[in-house]
mmCIF file of C-alpha atoms in Angstrom:
data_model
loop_
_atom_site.group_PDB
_atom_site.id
_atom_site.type_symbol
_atom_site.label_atom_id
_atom_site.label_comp_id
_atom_site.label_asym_id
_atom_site.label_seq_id
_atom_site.Cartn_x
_atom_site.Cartn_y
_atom_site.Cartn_z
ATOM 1 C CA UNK X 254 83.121 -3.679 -111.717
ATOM 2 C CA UNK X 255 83.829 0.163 -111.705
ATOM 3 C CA UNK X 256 80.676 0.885 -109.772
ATOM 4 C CA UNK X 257 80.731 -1.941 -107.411
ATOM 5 C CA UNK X 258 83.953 -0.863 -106.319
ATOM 6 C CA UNK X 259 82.678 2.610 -105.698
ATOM 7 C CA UNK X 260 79.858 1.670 -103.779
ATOM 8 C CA UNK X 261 82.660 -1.054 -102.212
ATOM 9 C CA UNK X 262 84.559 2.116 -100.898
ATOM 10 C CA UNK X 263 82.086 3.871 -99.887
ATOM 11 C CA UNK X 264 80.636 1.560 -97.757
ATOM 12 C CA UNK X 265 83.773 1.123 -96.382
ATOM 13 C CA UNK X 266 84.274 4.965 -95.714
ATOM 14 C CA UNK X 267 81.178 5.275 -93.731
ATOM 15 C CA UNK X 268 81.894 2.260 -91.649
ATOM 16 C CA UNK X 269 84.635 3.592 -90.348
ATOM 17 C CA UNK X 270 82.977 7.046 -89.937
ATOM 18 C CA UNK X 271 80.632 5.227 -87.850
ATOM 19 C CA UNK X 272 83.662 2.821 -85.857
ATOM 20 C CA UNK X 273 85.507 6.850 -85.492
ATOM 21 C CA UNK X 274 82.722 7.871 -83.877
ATOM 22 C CA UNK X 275 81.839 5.419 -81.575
ATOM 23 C CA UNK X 276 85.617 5.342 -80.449
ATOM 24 C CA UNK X 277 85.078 9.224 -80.030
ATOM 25 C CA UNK X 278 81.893 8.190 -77.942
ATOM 26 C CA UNK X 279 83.595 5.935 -76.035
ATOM 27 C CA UNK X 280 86.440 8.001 -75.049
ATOM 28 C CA UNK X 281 84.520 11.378 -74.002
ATOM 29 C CA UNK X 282 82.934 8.720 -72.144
ATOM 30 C CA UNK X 283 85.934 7.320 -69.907
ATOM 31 C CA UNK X 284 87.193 10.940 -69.711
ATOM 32 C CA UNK X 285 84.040 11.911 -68.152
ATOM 33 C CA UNK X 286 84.032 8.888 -65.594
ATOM 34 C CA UNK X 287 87.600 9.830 -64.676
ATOM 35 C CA UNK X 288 87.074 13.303 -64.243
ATOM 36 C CA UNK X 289 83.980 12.629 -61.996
ATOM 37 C CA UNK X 290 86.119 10.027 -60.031
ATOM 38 C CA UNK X 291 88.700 12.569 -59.661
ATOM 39 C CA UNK X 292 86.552 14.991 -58.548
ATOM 40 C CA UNK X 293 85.197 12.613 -56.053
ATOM 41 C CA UNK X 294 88.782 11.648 -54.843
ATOM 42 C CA UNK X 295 89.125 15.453 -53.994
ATOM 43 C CA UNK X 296 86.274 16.290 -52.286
ATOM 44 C CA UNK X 297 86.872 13.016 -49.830
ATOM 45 C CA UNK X 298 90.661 14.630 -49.397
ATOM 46 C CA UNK X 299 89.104 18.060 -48.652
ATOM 47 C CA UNK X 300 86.248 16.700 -46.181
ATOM 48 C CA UNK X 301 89.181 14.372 -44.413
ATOM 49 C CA UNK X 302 91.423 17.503 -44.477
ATOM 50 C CA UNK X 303 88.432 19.475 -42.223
ATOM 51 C CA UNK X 304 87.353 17.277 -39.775
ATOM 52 C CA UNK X 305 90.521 15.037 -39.679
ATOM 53 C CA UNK X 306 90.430 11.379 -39.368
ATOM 54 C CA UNK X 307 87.288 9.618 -37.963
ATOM 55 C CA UNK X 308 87.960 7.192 -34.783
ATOM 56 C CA UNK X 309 84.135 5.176 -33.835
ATOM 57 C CA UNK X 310 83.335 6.180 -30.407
ATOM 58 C CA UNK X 311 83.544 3.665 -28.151
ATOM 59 C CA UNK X 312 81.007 2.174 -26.204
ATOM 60 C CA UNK X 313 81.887 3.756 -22.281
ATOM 61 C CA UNK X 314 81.587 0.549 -19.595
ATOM 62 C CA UNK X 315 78.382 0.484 -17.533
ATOM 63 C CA UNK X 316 78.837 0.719 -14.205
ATOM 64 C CA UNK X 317 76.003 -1.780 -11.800
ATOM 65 C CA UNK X 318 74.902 0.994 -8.882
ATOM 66 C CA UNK X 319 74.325 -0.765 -5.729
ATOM 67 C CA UNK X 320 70.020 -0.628 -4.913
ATOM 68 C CA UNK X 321 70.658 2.142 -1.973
ATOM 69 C CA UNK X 322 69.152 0.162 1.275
ATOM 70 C CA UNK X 323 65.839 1.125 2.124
ATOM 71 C CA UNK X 324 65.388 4.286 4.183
ATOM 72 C CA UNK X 325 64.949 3.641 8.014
ATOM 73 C CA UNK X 326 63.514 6.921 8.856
ATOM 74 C CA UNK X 327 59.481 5.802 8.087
ATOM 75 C CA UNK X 328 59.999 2.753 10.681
ATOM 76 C CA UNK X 329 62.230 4.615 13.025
ATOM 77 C CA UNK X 330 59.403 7.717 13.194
ATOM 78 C CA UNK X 331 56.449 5.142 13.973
ATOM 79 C CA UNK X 332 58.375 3.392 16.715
ATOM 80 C CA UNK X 333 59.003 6.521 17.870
ATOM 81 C CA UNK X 334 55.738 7.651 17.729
ATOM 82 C CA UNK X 335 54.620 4.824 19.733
ATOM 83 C CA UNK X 336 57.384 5.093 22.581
ATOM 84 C CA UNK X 337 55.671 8.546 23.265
ATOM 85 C CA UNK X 338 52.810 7.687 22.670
ATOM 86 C CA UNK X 339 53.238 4.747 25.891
ATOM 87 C CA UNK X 340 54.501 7.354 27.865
ATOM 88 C CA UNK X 341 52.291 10.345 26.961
ATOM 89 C CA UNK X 342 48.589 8.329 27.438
ATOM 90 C CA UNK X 343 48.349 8.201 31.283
ATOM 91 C CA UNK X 344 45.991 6.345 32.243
ATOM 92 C CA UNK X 345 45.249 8.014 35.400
ATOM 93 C CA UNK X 346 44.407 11.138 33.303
ATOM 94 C CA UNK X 347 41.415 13.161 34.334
ATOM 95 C CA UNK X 348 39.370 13.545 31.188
ATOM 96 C CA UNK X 349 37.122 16.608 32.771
ATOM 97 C CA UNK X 350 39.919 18.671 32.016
ATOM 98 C CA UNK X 351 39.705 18.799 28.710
ATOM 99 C CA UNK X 352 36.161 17.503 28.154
ATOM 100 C CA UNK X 353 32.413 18.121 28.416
ATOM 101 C CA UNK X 354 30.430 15.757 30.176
ATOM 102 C CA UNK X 355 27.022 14.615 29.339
ATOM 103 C CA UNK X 356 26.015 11.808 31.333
ATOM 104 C CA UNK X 357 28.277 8.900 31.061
ATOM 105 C CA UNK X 358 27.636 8.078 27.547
ATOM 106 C CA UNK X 359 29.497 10.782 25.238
ATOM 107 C CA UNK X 360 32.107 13.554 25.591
ATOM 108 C CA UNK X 361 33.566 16.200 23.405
ATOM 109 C CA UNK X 362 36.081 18.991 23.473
ATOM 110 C CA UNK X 363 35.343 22.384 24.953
ATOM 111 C CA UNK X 364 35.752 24.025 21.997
ATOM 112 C CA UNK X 365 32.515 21.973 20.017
ATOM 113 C CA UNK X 366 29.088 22.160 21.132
ATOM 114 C CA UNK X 367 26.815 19.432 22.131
ATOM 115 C CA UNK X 368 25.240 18.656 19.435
ATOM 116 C CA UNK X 369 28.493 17.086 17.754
ATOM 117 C CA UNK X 370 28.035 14.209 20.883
ATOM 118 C CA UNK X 371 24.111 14.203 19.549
ATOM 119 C CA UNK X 372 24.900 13.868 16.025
ATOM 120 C CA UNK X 373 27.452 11.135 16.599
ATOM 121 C CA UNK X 374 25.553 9.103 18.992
ATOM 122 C CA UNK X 375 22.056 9.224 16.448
ATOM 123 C CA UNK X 376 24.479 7.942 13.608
ATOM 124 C CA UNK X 377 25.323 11.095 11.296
ATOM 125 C CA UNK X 378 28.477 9.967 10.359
ATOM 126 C CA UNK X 379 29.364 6.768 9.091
ATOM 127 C CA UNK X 380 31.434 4.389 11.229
ATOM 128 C CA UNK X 381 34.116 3.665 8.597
ATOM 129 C CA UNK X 382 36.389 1.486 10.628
ATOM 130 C CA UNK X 383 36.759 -0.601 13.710
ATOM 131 C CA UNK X 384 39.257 -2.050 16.249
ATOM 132 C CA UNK X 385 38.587 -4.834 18.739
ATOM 133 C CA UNK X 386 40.352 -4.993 21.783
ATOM 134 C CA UNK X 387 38.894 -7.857 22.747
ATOM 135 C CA UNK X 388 41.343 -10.213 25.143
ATOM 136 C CA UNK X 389 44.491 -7.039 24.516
ATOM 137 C CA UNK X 390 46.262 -6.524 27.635
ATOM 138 C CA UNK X 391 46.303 -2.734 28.455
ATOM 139 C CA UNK X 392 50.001 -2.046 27.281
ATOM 140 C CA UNK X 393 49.171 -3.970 23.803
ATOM 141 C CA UNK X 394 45.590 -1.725 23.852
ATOM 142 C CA UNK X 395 46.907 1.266 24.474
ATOM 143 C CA UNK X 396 49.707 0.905 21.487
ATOM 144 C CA UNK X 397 47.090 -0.808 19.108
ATOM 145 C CA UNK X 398 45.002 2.479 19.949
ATOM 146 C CA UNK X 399 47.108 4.413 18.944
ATOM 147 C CA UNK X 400 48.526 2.888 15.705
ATOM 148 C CA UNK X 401 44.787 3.054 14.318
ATOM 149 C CA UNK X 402 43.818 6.401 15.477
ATOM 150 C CA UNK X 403 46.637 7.244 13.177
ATOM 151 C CA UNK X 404 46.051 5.198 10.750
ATOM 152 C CA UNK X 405 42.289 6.342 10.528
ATOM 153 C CA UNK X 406 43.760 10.209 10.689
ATOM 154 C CA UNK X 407 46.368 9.407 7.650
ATOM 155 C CA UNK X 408 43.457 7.774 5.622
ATOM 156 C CA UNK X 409 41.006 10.734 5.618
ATOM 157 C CA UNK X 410 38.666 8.808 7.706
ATOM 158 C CA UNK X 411 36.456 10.954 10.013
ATOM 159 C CA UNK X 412 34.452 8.346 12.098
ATOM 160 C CA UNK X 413 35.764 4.895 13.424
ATOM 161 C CA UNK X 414 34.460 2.249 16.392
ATOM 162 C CA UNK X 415 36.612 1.018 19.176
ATOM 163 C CA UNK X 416 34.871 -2.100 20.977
ATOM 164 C CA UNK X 417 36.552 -2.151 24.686
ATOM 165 C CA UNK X 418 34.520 -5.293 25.639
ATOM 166 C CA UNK X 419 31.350 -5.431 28.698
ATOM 167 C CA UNK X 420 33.785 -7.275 30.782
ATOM 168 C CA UNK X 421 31.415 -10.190 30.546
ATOM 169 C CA UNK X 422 34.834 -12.368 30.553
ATOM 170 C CA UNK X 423 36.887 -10.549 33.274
ATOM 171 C CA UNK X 424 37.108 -12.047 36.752
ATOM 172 C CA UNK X 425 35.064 -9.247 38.313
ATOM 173 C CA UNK X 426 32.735 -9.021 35.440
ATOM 174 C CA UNK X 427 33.853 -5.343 34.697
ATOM 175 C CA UNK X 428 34.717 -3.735 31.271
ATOM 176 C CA UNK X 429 38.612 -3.633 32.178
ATOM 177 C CA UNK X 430 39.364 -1.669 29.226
ATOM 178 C CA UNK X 431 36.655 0.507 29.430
ATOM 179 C CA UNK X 432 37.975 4.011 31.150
ATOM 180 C CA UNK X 433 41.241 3.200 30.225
ATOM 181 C CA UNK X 434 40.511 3.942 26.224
ATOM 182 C CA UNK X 435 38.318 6.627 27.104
ATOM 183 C CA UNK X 436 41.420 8.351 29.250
ATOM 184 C CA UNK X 437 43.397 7.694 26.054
ATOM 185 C CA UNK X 438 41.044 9.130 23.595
ATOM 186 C CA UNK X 439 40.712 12.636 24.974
ATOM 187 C CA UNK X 440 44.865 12.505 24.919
ATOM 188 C CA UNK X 441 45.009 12.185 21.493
ATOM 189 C CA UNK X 442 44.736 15.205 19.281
ATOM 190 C CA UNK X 443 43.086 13.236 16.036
ATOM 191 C CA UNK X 444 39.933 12.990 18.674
ATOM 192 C CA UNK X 445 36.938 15.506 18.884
ATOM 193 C CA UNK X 446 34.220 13.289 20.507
ATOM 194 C CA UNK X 447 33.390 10.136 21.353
ATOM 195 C CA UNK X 448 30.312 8.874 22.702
ATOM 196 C CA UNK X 449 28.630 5.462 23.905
ATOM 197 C CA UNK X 450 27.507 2.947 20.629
ATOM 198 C CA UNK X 451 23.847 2.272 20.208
ATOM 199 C CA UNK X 452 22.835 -1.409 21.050
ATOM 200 C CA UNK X 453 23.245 -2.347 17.030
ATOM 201 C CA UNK X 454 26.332 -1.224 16.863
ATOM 202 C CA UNK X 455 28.019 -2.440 20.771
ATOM 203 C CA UNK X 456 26.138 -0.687 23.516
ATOM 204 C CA UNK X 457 28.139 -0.631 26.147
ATOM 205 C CA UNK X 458 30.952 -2.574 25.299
ATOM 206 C CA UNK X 459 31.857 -0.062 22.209
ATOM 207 C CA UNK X 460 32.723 3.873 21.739
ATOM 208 C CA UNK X 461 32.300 5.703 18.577
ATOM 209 C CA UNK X 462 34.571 8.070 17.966
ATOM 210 C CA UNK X 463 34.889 11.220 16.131
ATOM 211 C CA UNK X 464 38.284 12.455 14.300
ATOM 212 C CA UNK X 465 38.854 16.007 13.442
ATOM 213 C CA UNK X 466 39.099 16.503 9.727
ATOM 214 C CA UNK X 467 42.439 16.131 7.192
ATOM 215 C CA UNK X 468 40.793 18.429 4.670
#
């Protein structure tokens, strides 16, 4: 009985060693948590403390801009352009002012020699674009003239056809049209030469003109 009761107590001693321990554990435990939450409570108070208290930003209203109406200038210039360009081509002009004849069939500007008028009539250049006039009155002709001579300038193109008509259809059988665009073309600076088309591409009834270069 003696000795059970020893080992009884002894058991009983190291339980609660163990249960003293544990309870030791526990509370270094808590004391840690609330140390580290009190830390944590400080260093909030010190961040609020320098940058003061936080307001979200708000959002600032968008504003709808009006599209800005679309600038008159570019049409303005070109009706312009063509106002003076109905007064400026006379069509009583004298070409042999400004021009060197050779025949009837090609002219050129004094300051080019012939051979531009003999390089343009035996095809050198390219015919890159065309206008008819074909049944234009001579106020309509003369402004449709001019719109693609500056068209063909604008576009970087160097050599373009302009078919006047034989005057097959006129009451006189004349080519009405015929001086009057070549009076035009030696006012107009974008042209260097012109001459008469070869049968395949109009004959008589077509000029093939030459435009100074962009580039």
């Amino acid at each position: 009985m003696t000795a059970k009761r020893v080992n009884s107590l002894a058991e009983l001693g190291g339980l609660r060693k163990a249960l003293e321990a544990e309870q030791r554990a526990r509370a270094e435990a808590e004391r840690l948590a609330r140390e580290e939450a009190a830390r944590r409570d400080a260093a909030a108070r010190e961040f609020e403390r320098a940058v003061g208290a936080v307001t979200p930003l708000q959002r600032p209203p968008t504003a709808e801009h009006p599209r800005p109406p679309s600038d008159p200038q570019p049409r303005q210039r070109e009706a312009d352009e063509r106002a003076a360009l109905a007064q400026t081509l006379s069509d009583d002009f004298d070409p042999a002012s400004l021009l060197e004849s050779d025949a009837d069939l090609g002219w050129h500007r004094q300051t080019l020699g012939p051979e531009v008028v003999r390089k343009l009539r035996g095809g050198h250049w390219v015919i890159q674009a065309e206008l008819d006039l074909h049944g234009a009155r001579t106020d309509e002709a003369r402004e449709l003239l001019g719109d693609f001579l500056r068209q063909s300038l604008r576009s970087g193109l160097r050599c373009v056809r302009v078919v006047h008509g034989k005057g097959l259809g006129s009451k006189d059988r004349q080519p009405v049209l015929k001086g009057k665009v070549k009076r035009w073309l030696v006012q107009r600076d974008e042209v260097i030469a012109f001459c008469q088309a070869r049968a395949p591409d109009g004959g008589a009834g077509a000029l093939i003109v030459l435009l100074r270069a962009t580039r």
